[in-house]
JSON list of C-alpha atoms in Angstrom, two decimals:
[
{"chain": "F", "resi": 203, "resn": "UNK", "atom": "CA", "xyz": [15.23, 5.75, -1.07]},
{"chain": "F", "resi": 204, "resn": "UNK", "atom": "CA", "xyz": [12.18, 5.62, 1.16]},
{"chain": "F", "resi": 205, "resn": "UNK", "atom": "CA", "xyz": [11.58, 2.07, 2.33]},
{"chain": "F", "resi": 206, "resn": "UNK", "atom": "CA", "xyz": [8.29, 2.45, 4.22]},
{"chain": "F", "resi": 207, "resn": "UNK", "atom": "CA", "xyz": [6.13, 5.48, 4.83]},
{"chain": "F", "resi": 208, "resn": "UNK", "atom": "CA", "xyz": [3.15, 5.84, 7.14]},
{"chain": "F", "resi": 209, "resn": "UNK", "atom": "CA", "xyz": [0.08, 7.44, 5.62]},
{"chain": "F", "resi": 210, "resn": "UNK", "atom": "CA", "xyz": [-3.63, 7.88, 6.24]},
{"chain": "F", "resi": 211, "resn": "UNK", "atom": "CA", "xyz": [-6.36, 6.86, 3.85]},
{"chain": "F", "resi": 212, "resn": "UNK", "atom": "CA", "xyz": [-10.10, 6.84, 3.53]},
{"chain": "F", "resi": 213, "resn": "UNK", "atom": "CA", "xyz": [-11.69, 3.95, 5.42]},
{"chain": "F", "resi": 214, "resn": "UNK", "atom": "CA", "xyz": [-14.92, 3.77, 3.39]},
{"chain": "F", "resi": 215, "resn": "UNK", "atom": "CA", "xyz": [-13.87, 1.00, 0.94]},
{"chain": "F", "resi": 216, "resn": "UNK", "atom": "CA", "xyz": [-12.47, -1.10, 3.79]},
{"chain": "F", "resi": 217, "resn": "UNK", "atom": "CA", "xyz": [-15.59, -0.54, 5.91]},
{"chain": "F", "resi": 218, "resn": "UNK", "atom": "CA", "xyz": [-17.82, -1.61, 2.99]},
{"chain": "F", "resi": 219, "resn": "UNK", "atom": "CA", "xyz": [-15.71, -4.72, 2.36]},
{"chain": "F", "resi": 220, "resn": "UNK", "atom": "CA", "xyz": [-15.76, -5.60, 6.08]},
{"chain": "F", "resi": 221, "resn": "UNK", "atom": "CA", "xyz": [-19.56, -5.27, 6.21]},
{"chain": "F", "resi": 222, "resn": "UNK", "atom": "CA", "xyz": [-19.99, -7.43, 3.10]},
{"chain": "F", "resi": 223, "resn": "UNK", "atom": "CA", "xyz": [-17.42, -10.05, 4.17]},
{"chain": "F", "resi": 224, "resn": "UNK", "atom": "CA", "xyz": [-18.35, -10.47, 7.85]},
{"chain": "F", "resi": 225, "resn": "UNK", "atom": "CA", "xyz": [-21.92, -9.18, 7.87]},
{"chain": "F", "resi": 226, "resn": "UNK", "atom": "CA", "xyz": [-21.08, -6.79, 10.72]},
{"chain": "F", "resi": 227, "resn": "UNK", "atom": "CA", "xyz": [-20.61, -3.03, 10.20]},
{"chain": "F", "resi": 228, "resn": "UNK", "atom": "CA", "xyz": [-17.33, -1.62, 11.49]},
{"chain": "F", "resi": 229, "resn": "UNK", "atom": "CA", "xyz": [-16.86, 1.72, 13.18]},
{"chain": "F", "resi": 230, "resn": "UNK", "atom": "CA", "xyz": [-20.45, 2.17, 14.26]},
{"chain": "F", "resi": 231, "resn": "UNK", "atom": "CA", "xyz": [-21.67, 2.88, 17.77]},
{"chain": "F", "resi": 232, "resn": "UNK", "atom": "CA", "xyz": [-23.89, 0.33, 19.53]},
{"chain": "F", "resi": 233, "resn": "UNK", "atom": "CA", "xyz": [-26.95, 2.64, 19.38]},
{"chain": "F", "resi": 234, "resn": "UNK", "atom": "CA", "xyz": [-26.55, 3.07, 15.63]},
{"chain": "F", "resi": 235, "resn": "UNK", "atom": "CA", "xyz": [-26.31, -0.70, 15.16]},
{"chain": "F", "resi": 236, "resn": "UNK", "atom": "CA", "xyz": [-29.73, -1.33, 16.68]},
{"chain": "F", "resi": 237, "resn": "UNK", "atom": "CA", "xyz": [-31.39, 1.52, 14.77]},
{"chain": "F", "resi": 238, "resn": "UNK", "atom": "CA", "xyz": [-30.00, 0.66, 11.34]},
{"chain": "F", "resi": 239, "resn": "UNK", "atom": "CA", "xyz": [-30.75, -3.05, 11.31]},
{"chain": "F", "resi": 240, "resn": "UNK", "atom": "CA", "xyz": [-32.31, -3.85, 7.96]},
{"chain": "F", "resi": 241, "resn": "UNK", "atom": "CA", "xyz": [-32.82, -7.19, 6.31]},
{"chain": "F", "resi": 242, "resn": "UNK", "atom": "CA", "xyz": [-30.87, -7.90, 3.14]},
{"chain": "F", "resi": 243, "resn": "UNK", "atom": "CA", "xyz": [-32.01, -10.84, 1.05]},
{"chain": "F", "resi": 244, "resn": "UNK", "atom": "CA", "xyz": [-29.24, -13.42, 0.99]},
{"chain": "F", "resi": 245, "resn": "UNK", "atom": "CA", "xyz": [-29.07, -17.02, -0.08]},
{"chain": "F", "resi": 246, "resn": "UNK", "atom": "CA", "xyz": [-28.72, -19.77, 2.51]},
{"chain": "F", "resi": 247, "resn": "UNK", "atom": "CA", "xyz": [-25.16, -20.43, 1.29]},
{"chain": "F", "resi": 248, "resn": "UNK", "atom": "CA", "xyz": [-24.13, -16.79, 1.85]},
{"chain": "F", "resi": 249, "resn": "UNK", "atom": "CA", "xyz": [-25.75, -16.75, 5.29]},
{"chain": "F", "resi": 250, "resn": "UNK", "atom": "CA", "xyz": [-23.78, -19.87, 6.29]},
{"chain": "F", "resi": 251, "resn": "UNK", "atom": "CA", "xyz": [-20.56, -18.36, 4.93]},
{"chain": "F", "resi": 252, "resn": "UNK", "atom": "CA", "xyz": [-21.03, -15.17, 6.94]},
{"chain": "F", "resi": 253, "resn": "UNK", "atom": "CA", "xyz": [-21.96, -17.16, 10.07]},
{"chain": "F", "resi": 254, "resn": "UNK", "atom": "CA", "xyz": [-18.73, -19.16, 9.78]},
{"chain": "F", "resi": 255, "resn": "UNK", "atom": "CA", "xyz": [-16.72, -15.92, 9.54]},
{"chain": "F", "resi": 256, "resn": "UNK", "atom": "CA", "xyz": [-18.27, -14.40, 12.69]},
{"chain": "F", "resi": 257, "resn": "UNK", "atom": "CA", "xyz": [-15.49, -15.86, 14.89]},
{"chain": "F", "resi": 258, "resn": "UNK", "atom": "CA", "xyz": [-12.84, -13.98, 12.89]},
{"chain": "F", "resi": 259, "resn": "UNK", "atom": "CA", "xyz": [-14.77, -10.71, 12.75]},
{"chain": "F", "resi": 260, "resn": "UNK", "atom": "CA", "xyz": [-13.33, -9.21, 15.93]},
{"chain": "F", "resi": 261, "resn": "UNK", "atom": "CA", "xyz": [-11.31, -6.05, 15.34]},
{"chain": "F", "resi": 262, "resn": "UNK", "atom": "CA", "xyz": [-9.38, -4.12, 17.93]},
{"chain": "F", "resi": 263, "resn": "UNK", "atom": "CA", "xyz": [-10.65, -0.96, 19.60]},
{"chain": "F", "resi": 264, "resn": "UNK", "atom": "CA", "xyz": [-7.94, 1.16, 17.98]},
{"chain": "F", "resi": 265, "resn": "UNK", "atom": "CA", "xyz": [-8.90, 0.07, 14.48]},
{"chain": "F", "resi": 266, "resn": "UNK", "atom": "CA", "xyz": [-12.61, 0.42, 15.27]},
{"chain": "F", "resi": 267, "resn": "UNK", "atom": "CA", "xyz": [-11.91, 4.02, 16.33]},
{"chain": "F", "resi": 268, "resn": "UNK", "atom": "CA", "xyz": [-10.17, 4.59, 13.01]},
{"chain": "F", "resi": 269, "resn": "UNK", "atom": "CA", "xyz": [-13.18, 3.23, 11.12]},
{"chain": "F", "resi": 270, "resn": "UNK", "atom": "CA", "xyz": [-15.49, 5.58, 13.04]},
{"chain": "F", "resi": 271, "resn": "UNK", "atom": "CA", "xyz": [-13.33, 8.63, 12.28]},
{"chain": "F", "resi": 272, "resn": "UNK", "atom": "CA", "xyz": [-13.11, 7.67, 8.61]},
{"chain": "F", "resi": 273, "resn": "UNK", "atom": "CA", "xyz": [-9.31, 7.50, 8.41]},
{"chain": "F", "resi": 274, "resn": "UNK", "atom": "CA", "xyz": [-7.09, 4.41, 8.46]},
{"chain": "F", "resi": 275, "resn": "UNK", "atom": "CA", "xyz": [-3.35, 4.42, 9.09]},
{"chain": "F", "resi": 276, "resn": "UNK", "atom": "CA", "xyz": [-1.40, 2.42, 6.56]},
{"chain": "F", "resi": 277, "resn": "UNK", "atom": "CA", "xyz": [2.22, 1.67, 5.74]},
{"chain": "F", "resi": 278, "resn": "UNK", "atom": "CA", "xyz": [3.29, 2.08, 2.13]},
{"chain": "F", "resi": 279, "resn": "UNK", "atom": "CA", "xyz": [5.80, -0.71, 1.64]},
{"chain": "F", "resi": 280, "resn": "UNK", "atom": "CA", "xyz": [6.74, -0.25, -2.03]},
{"chain": "F", "resi": 281, "resn": "UNK", "atom": "CA", "xyz": [9.31, 2.18, -3.28]},
{"chain": "F", "resi": 282, "resn": "UNK", "atom": "CA", "xyz": [8.10, 5.12, -5.34]},
{"chain": "F", "resi": 283, "resn": "UNK", "atom": "CA", "xyz": [8.24, 4.60, -9.07]},
{"chain": "F", "resi": 284, "resn": "UNK", "atom": "CA", "xyz": [6.91, 5.86, -12.34]},
{"chain": "F", "resi": 285, "resn": "UNK", "atom": "CA", "xyz": [3.77, 3.70, -12.45]},
{"chain": "F", "resi": 286, "resn": "UNK", "atom": "CA", "xyz": [1.71, 5.72, -9.96]},
{"chain": "F", "resi": 287, "resn": "UNK", "atom": "CA", "xyz": [0.79, 2.65, -7.89]},
{"chain": "F", "resi": 288, "resn": "UNK", "atom": "CA", "xyz": [1.81, 1.66, -4.40]},
{"chain": "F", "resi": 289, "resn": "UNK", "atom": "CA", "xyz": [1.64, -1.47, -2.27]},
{"chain": "F", "resi": 290, "resn": "UNK", "atom": "CA", "xyz": [1.16, -1.49, 1.46]},
{"chain": "F", "resi": 291, "resn": "UNK", "atom": "CA", "xyz": [-0.82, -2.72, 4.42]},
{"chain": "F", "resi": 292, "resn": "UNK", "atom": "CA", "xyz": [-3.10, -1.36, 7.12]},
{"chain": "F", "resi": 293, "resn": "UNK", "atom": "CA", "xyz": [-1.41, -0.90, 10.48]},
{"chain": "F", "resi": 294, "resn": "UNK", "atom": "CA", "xyz": [-2.69, -3.04, 13.33]},
{"chain": "F", "resi": 295, "resn": "UNK", "atom": "CA", "xyz": [-1.69, -4.31, 16.75]},
{"chain": "F", "resi": 296, "resn": "UNK", "atom": "CA", "xyz": [1.61, -3.24, 18.29]},
{"chain": "F", "resi": 297, "resn": "UNK", "atom": "CA", "xyz": [2.71, -1.41, 15.15]},
{"chain": "F", "resi": 298, "resn": "UNK", "atom": "CA", "xyz": [-0.44, 0.74, 15.17]},
{"chain": "F", "resi": 299, "resn": "UNK", "atom": "CA", "xyz": [0.01, 1.53, 18.87]},
{"chain": "F", "resi": 300, "resn": "UNK", "atom": "CA", "xyz": [3.63, 2.55, 18.23]},
{"chain": "F", "resi": 301, "resn": "UNK", "atom": "CA", "xyz": [2.76, 4.99, 15.44]},
{"chain": "F", "resi": 302, "resn": "UNK", "atom": "CA", "xyz": [-0.21, 6.44, 17.33]},
{"chain": "F", "resi": 303, "resn": "UNK", "atom": "CA", "xyz": [2.12, 7.22, 20.26]},
{"chain": "F", "resi": 304, "resn": "UNK", "atom": "CA", "xyz": [4.59, 8.82, 17.84]},
{"chain": "F", "resi": 305, "resn": "UNK", "atom": "CA", "xyz": [1.86, 11.00, 16.32]},
{"chain": "F", "resi": 306, "resn": "UNK", "atom": "CA", "xyz": [0.54, 12.09, 19.72]},
{"chain": "F", "resi": 307, "resn": "UNK", "atom": "CA", "xyz": [4.01, 13.04, 20.94]},
{"chain": "F", "resi": 308, "resn": "UNK", "atom": "CA", "xyz": [4.64, 14.91, 17.69]},
{"chain": "F", "resi": 309, "resn": "UNK", "atom": "CA", "xyz": [1.38, 16.87, 18.02]},
{"chain": "F", "resi": 310, "resn": "UNK", "atom": "CA", "xyz": [2.14, 17.71, 21.67]},
{"chain": "F", "resi": 311, "resn": "UNK", "atom": "CA", "xyz": [5.34, 19.54, 20.71]}
]
């Protein structure tokens, strides 16, 4: 049985969630950030919540590159079954670096 499989997925839902949760768009270039700044009406409570999350909003360069290309690497952790659903997580940090190196060496062959 397959224990874990690496896969790619569309980053749009994650990018939208990140923008709504942290108030900062992910995967955009610096020039695009200044051009697309538009005011969204928010309550004072929501503004304070987003301001408190700003410290945690840093994402790595590798994941930011994935957001800009529109594809995220993920690991499917559940075993295949009859339900048509799967559980998993988005690769990050050392694990993401490892699999990116594997993919580059595989493409080079």
